XYZ file of C-alpha atoms in Angstrom:
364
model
C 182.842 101.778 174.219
C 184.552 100.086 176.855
C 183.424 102.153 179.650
C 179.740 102.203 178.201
C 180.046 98.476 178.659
C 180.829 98.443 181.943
C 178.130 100.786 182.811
C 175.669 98.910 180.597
C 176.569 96.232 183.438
C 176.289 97.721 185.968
C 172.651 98.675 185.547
C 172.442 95.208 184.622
C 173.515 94.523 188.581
C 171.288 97.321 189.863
C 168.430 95.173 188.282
C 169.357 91.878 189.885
C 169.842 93.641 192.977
C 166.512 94.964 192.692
C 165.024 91.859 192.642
C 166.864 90.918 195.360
C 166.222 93.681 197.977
C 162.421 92.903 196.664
C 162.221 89.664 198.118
C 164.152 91.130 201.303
C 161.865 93.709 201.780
C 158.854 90.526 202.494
C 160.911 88.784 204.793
C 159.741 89.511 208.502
C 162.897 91.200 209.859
C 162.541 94.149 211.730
C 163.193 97.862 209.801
C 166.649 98.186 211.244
C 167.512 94.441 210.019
C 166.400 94.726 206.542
C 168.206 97.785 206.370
C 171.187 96.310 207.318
C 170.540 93.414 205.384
C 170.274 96.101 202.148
C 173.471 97.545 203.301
C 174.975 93.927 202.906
C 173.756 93.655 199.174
C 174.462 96.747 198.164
C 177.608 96.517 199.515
C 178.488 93.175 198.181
C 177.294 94.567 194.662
C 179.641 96.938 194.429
C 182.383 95.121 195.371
C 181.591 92.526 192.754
C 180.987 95.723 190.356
C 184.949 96.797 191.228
C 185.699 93.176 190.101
C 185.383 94.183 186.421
C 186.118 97.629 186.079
C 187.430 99.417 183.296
C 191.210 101.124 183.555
C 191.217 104.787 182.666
C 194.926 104.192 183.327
C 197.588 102.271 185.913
C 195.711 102.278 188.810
C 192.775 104.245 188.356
C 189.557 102.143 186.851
C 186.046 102.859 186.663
C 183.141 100.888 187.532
C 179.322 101.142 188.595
C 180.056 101.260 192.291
C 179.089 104.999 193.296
C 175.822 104.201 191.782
C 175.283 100.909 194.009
C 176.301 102.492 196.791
C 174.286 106.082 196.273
C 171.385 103.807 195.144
C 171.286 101.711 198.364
C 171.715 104.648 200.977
C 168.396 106.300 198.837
C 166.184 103.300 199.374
C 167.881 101.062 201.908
C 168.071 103.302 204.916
C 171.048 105.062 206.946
C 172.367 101.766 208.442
C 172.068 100.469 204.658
C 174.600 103.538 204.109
C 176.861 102.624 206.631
C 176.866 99.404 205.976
C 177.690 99.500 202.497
C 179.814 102.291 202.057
C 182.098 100.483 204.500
C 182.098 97.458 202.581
C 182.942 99.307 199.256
C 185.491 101.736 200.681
C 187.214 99.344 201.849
C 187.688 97.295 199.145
C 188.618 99.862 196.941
C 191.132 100.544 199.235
C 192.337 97.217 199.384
C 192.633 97.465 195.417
C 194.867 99.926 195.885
C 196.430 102.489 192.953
C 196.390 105.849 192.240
C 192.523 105.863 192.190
C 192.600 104.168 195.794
C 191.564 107.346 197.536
C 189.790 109.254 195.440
C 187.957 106.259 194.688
C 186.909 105.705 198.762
C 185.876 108.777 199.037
C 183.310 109.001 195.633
C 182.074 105.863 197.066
C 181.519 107.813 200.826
C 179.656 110.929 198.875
C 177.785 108.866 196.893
C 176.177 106.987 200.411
C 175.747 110.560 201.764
C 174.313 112.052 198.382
C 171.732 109.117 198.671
C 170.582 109.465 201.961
C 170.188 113.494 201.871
C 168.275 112.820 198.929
C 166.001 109.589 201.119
C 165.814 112.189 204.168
C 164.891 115.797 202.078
C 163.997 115.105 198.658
C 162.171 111.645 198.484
C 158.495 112.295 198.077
C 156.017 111.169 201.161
C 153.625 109.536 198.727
C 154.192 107.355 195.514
C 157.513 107.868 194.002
C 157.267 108.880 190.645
C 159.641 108.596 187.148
C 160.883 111.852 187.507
C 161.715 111.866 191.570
C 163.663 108.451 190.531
C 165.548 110.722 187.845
C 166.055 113.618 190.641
C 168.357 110.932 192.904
C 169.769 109.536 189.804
C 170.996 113.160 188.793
C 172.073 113.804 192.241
C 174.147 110.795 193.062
C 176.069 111.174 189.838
C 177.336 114.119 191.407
C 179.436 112.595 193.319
C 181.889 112.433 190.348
C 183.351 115.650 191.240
C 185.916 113.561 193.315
C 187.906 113.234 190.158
C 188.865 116.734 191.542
C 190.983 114.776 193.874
C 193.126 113.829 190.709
C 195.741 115.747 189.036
C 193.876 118.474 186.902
C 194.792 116.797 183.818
C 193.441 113.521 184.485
C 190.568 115.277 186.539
C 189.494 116.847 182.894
C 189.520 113.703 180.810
C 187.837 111.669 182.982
C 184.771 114.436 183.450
C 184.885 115.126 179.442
C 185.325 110.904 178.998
C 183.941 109.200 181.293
C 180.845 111.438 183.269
C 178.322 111.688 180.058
C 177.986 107.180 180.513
C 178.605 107.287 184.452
C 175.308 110.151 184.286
C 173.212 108.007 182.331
C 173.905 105.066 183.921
C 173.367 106.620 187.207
C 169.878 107.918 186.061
C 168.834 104.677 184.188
C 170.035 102.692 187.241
C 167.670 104.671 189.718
C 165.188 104.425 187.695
C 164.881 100.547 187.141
C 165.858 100.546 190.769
C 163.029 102.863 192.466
C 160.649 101.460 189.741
C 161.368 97.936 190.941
C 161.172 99.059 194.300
C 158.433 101.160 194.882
C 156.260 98.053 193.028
C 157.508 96.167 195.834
C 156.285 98.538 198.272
C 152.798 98.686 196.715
C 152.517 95.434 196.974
C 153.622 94.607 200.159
C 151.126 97.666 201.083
C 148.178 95.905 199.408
C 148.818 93.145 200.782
C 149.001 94.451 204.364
C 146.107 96.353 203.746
C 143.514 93.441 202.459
C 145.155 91.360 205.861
C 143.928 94.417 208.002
C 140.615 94.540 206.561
C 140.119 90.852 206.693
C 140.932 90.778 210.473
C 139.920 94.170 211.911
C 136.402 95.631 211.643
C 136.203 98.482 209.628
C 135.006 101.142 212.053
C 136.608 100.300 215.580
C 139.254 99.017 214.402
C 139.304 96.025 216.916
C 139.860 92.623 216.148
C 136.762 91.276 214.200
C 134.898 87.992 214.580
C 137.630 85.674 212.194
C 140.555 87.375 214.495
C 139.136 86.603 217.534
C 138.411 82.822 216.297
C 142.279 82.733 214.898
C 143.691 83.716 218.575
C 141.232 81.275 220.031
C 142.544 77.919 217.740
C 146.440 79.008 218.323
C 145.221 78.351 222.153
C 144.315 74.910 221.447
C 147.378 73.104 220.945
C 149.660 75.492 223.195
C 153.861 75.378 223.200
C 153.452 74.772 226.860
C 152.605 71.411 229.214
C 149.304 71.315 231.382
C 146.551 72.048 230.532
C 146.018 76.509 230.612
C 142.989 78.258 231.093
C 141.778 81.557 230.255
C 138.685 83.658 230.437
C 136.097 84.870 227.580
C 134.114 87.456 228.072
C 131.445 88.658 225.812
C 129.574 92.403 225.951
C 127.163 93.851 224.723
C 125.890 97.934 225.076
C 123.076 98.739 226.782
C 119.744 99.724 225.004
C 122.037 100.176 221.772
C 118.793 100.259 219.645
C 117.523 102.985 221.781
C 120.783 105.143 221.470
C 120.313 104.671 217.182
C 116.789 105.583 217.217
C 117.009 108.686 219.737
C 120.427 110.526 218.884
C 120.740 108.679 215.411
C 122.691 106.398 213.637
C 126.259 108.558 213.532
C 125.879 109.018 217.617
C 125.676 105.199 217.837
C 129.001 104.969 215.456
C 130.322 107.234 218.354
C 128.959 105.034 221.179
C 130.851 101.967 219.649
C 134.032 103.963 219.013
C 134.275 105.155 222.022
C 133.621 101.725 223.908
C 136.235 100.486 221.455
C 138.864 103.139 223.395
C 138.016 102.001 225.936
C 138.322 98.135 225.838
C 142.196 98.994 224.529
C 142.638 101.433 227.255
C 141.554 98.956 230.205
C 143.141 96.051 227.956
C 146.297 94.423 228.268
C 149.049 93.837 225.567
C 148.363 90.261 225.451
C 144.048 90.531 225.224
C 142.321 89.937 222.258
C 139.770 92.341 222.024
C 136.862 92.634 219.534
C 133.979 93.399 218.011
C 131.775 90.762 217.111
C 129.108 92.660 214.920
C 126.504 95.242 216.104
C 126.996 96.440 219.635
C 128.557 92.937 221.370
C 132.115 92.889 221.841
C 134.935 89.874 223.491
C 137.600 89.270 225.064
C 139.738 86.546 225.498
C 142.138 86.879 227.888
C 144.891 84.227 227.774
C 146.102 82.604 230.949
C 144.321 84.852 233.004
C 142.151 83.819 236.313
C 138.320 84.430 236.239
C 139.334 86.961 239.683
C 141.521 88.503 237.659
C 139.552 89.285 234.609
C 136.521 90.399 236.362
C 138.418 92.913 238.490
C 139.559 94.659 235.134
C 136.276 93.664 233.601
C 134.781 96.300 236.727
C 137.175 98.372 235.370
C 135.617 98.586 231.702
C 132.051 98.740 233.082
C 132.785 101.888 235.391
C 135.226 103.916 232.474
C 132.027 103.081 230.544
C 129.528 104.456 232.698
C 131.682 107.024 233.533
C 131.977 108.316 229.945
C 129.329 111.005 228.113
C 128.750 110.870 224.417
C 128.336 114.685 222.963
C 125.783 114.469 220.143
C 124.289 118.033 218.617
C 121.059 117.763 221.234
C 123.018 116.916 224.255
C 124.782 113.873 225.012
C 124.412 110.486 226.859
C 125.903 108.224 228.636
C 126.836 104.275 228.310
C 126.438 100.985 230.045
C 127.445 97.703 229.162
C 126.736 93.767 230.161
C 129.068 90.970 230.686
C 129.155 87.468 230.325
C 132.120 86.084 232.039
C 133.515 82.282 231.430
C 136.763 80.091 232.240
C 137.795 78.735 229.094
C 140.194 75.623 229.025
C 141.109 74.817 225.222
C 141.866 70.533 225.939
C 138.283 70.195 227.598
C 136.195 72.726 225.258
C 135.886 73.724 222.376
C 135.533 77.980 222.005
C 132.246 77.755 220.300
C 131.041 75.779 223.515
C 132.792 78.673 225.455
C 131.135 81.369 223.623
C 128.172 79.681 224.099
C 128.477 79.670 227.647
C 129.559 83.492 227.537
C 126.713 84.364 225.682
C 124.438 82.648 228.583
C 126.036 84.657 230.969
C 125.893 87.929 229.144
C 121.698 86.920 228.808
C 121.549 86.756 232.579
C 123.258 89.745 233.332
C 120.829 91.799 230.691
C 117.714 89.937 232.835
C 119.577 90.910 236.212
C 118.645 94.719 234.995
C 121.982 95.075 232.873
C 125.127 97.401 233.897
C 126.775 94.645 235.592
C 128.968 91.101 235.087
C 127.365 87.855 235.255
C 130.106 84.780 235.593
C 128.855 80.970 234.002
C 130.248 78.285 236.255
C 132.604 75.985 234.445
C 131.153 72.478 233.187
C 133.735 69.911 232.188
C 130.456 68.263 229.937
C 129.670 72.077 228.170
């Protein structure tokens, strides 16, 4: 009874750290950080697991800390491994006892049974009951240390002990994974709703709120002085043309492709995107109208340059610009855009395929 209730705890633990590595997982840490992190928590779990164990005898004591440990490498990650089988190890070993080795080493096997199981066995898609009951199964396992015992203690403690360290094992991964893998759907959803709010569905370019977003974060800038940068706007040549000769899927093409293009001749630091229809922008921050318009000559000749295959033949695209200097503590972007969108108008009259640049006005 007195082993069951030390199990019974332990998944108790599991739970809390559950929870736990939940909220971790939200945080904005890199991959290789919250794996660490995990390794940390898992770690300190099952020292604080080895803090009330049960003694099968002088020296030798039983406690939820294989499952912690195999638990953590299966969803936290190699370094979470590591990290955590270090921790445990050697505080078991620091306990001391007969059990001292035997105990380290369970504890190793269990962070190895957990990540062959994350690396091989864990499903690419949603994890399901029975996957969670798979890792449970397999990390339990790692019981066979006992071996390490004399044979006569190695037999009582498999025909005593590894029935309640199995199902605790197997009830622990699955509240775990369950806990987890809600987590994960969650923080999926909610990555996925930000995406579609601020990308456009079928370039996959920055979309008209994006593009507004970078534009305010310019206004009040980390930085002294007063910085300037340089909004374009485009727009595709005879785009209503393109739809009604090679159809509507051949004019999906044409903006995809200009799309590619725009990241290609882009750098890290441009926001680029698609306003609606066939007009695109760019703001480029801290960059020189020269500047700009020399990769801006860039985007027009890739575009030219390019041939859209359609089941008739194919066709190639131009595309307009309407160049501006935009400085944030004189002008507000709407005024800028406006200005762009001048610009862009002029080039179209000017017989299109080419850049037209609006003059600055401190009173726009």
């Amino acid at each position: 009874m007195n082993i069951a209730m030390s199990m019974l705890d332990s998944v108790g633990l599991m739970a809390l750290l559950s929870v736990i590595l939940g909220t971790l997982l939200r945080t904005g840490l890199s991959k290789f950080q919250k794996s660490v992190a995990a390794g940390f928590l898992f770690g300190g779990g099952a020292v604080l697991s080895m803090m009330s164990p049960i003694a099968i005898m002088p020296g030798i004591i039983v406690d939820g800390r294989s499952v912690i440990i195999g638990l953590g490498a299966a969803f936290g990650g190699i370094p979470a491994a590591i990290v955590s089988a270090a921790i445990a190890a050697s505080y078991r070993v620091y306990l001391g006892g007969l059990g001292a080795f035997p105990g380290a080493t369970g504890i190793i096997v269990a962070a190895i049974l957990g990540t062959i199981w994350s690396r091989y066995l864990r499903p690419k898609g949603r994890i399901k009951v029975y996957h969670l009951v798979v890792v449970g199964v397999i990390i339990s396992l790692q019981f066979a240390v006992a071996f390490l015992f004399p044979y006569e203690i190695a037999i009582k403690m498999i025909y005593d002990v590894y029935p309640i360290y199995f199902l605790a094992s197997v009830t622990s991964a699955v509240i775990l994974g369950t806990l987890i893998e809600r987590e994960r759907r969650l923080i999926s959803s909610g990555a996925s709703l930000k995406q579609a709010a601020e990308n456009d569905f079928l370039t996959g370019l920055a979309n008209r709120r994006s593009l507004q977003m970078a534009a305010s974060d310019t206004e009040n800038p980390a930085e002294s002085g007063s910085p300037r940068h340089t909004l374009v706007v485009l727009d595709l040549d005879h785009f209503k043309q393109i739809n009604d000769k090679w159809g509507h899927d051949a004019g999906d093409r044409a903006l995809v492709t200009f799309a590619d293009i725009m990241r290609q001749h882009s750098r890290a630091g441009d926001v680029v995107a698609r306003q609606g229809g066939e007009e695109f922008a760019i703001l480029m921050k801290n960059t020189s109208l020269p500047d700009a318009k020399n990769g801006m000559e860039r985007i027009l000749q890739a575009t030219r340059s390019t041939k859209i295959e359609g089941p008739a033949g194919g066709f190639h695209l131009t595309v307009s610009a309407g160049m501006v200097e935009y400085r944030p503590a004189e002008e507000s972007f709407s005024a800028a855009m406006s200005r762009a969108d001048v610009a862009l108008y002029n080039a179209k009259s000017a017989g299109r395929d080419q850049i037209k640049i609006a003059q600055y006005n401190i009173a726009a």
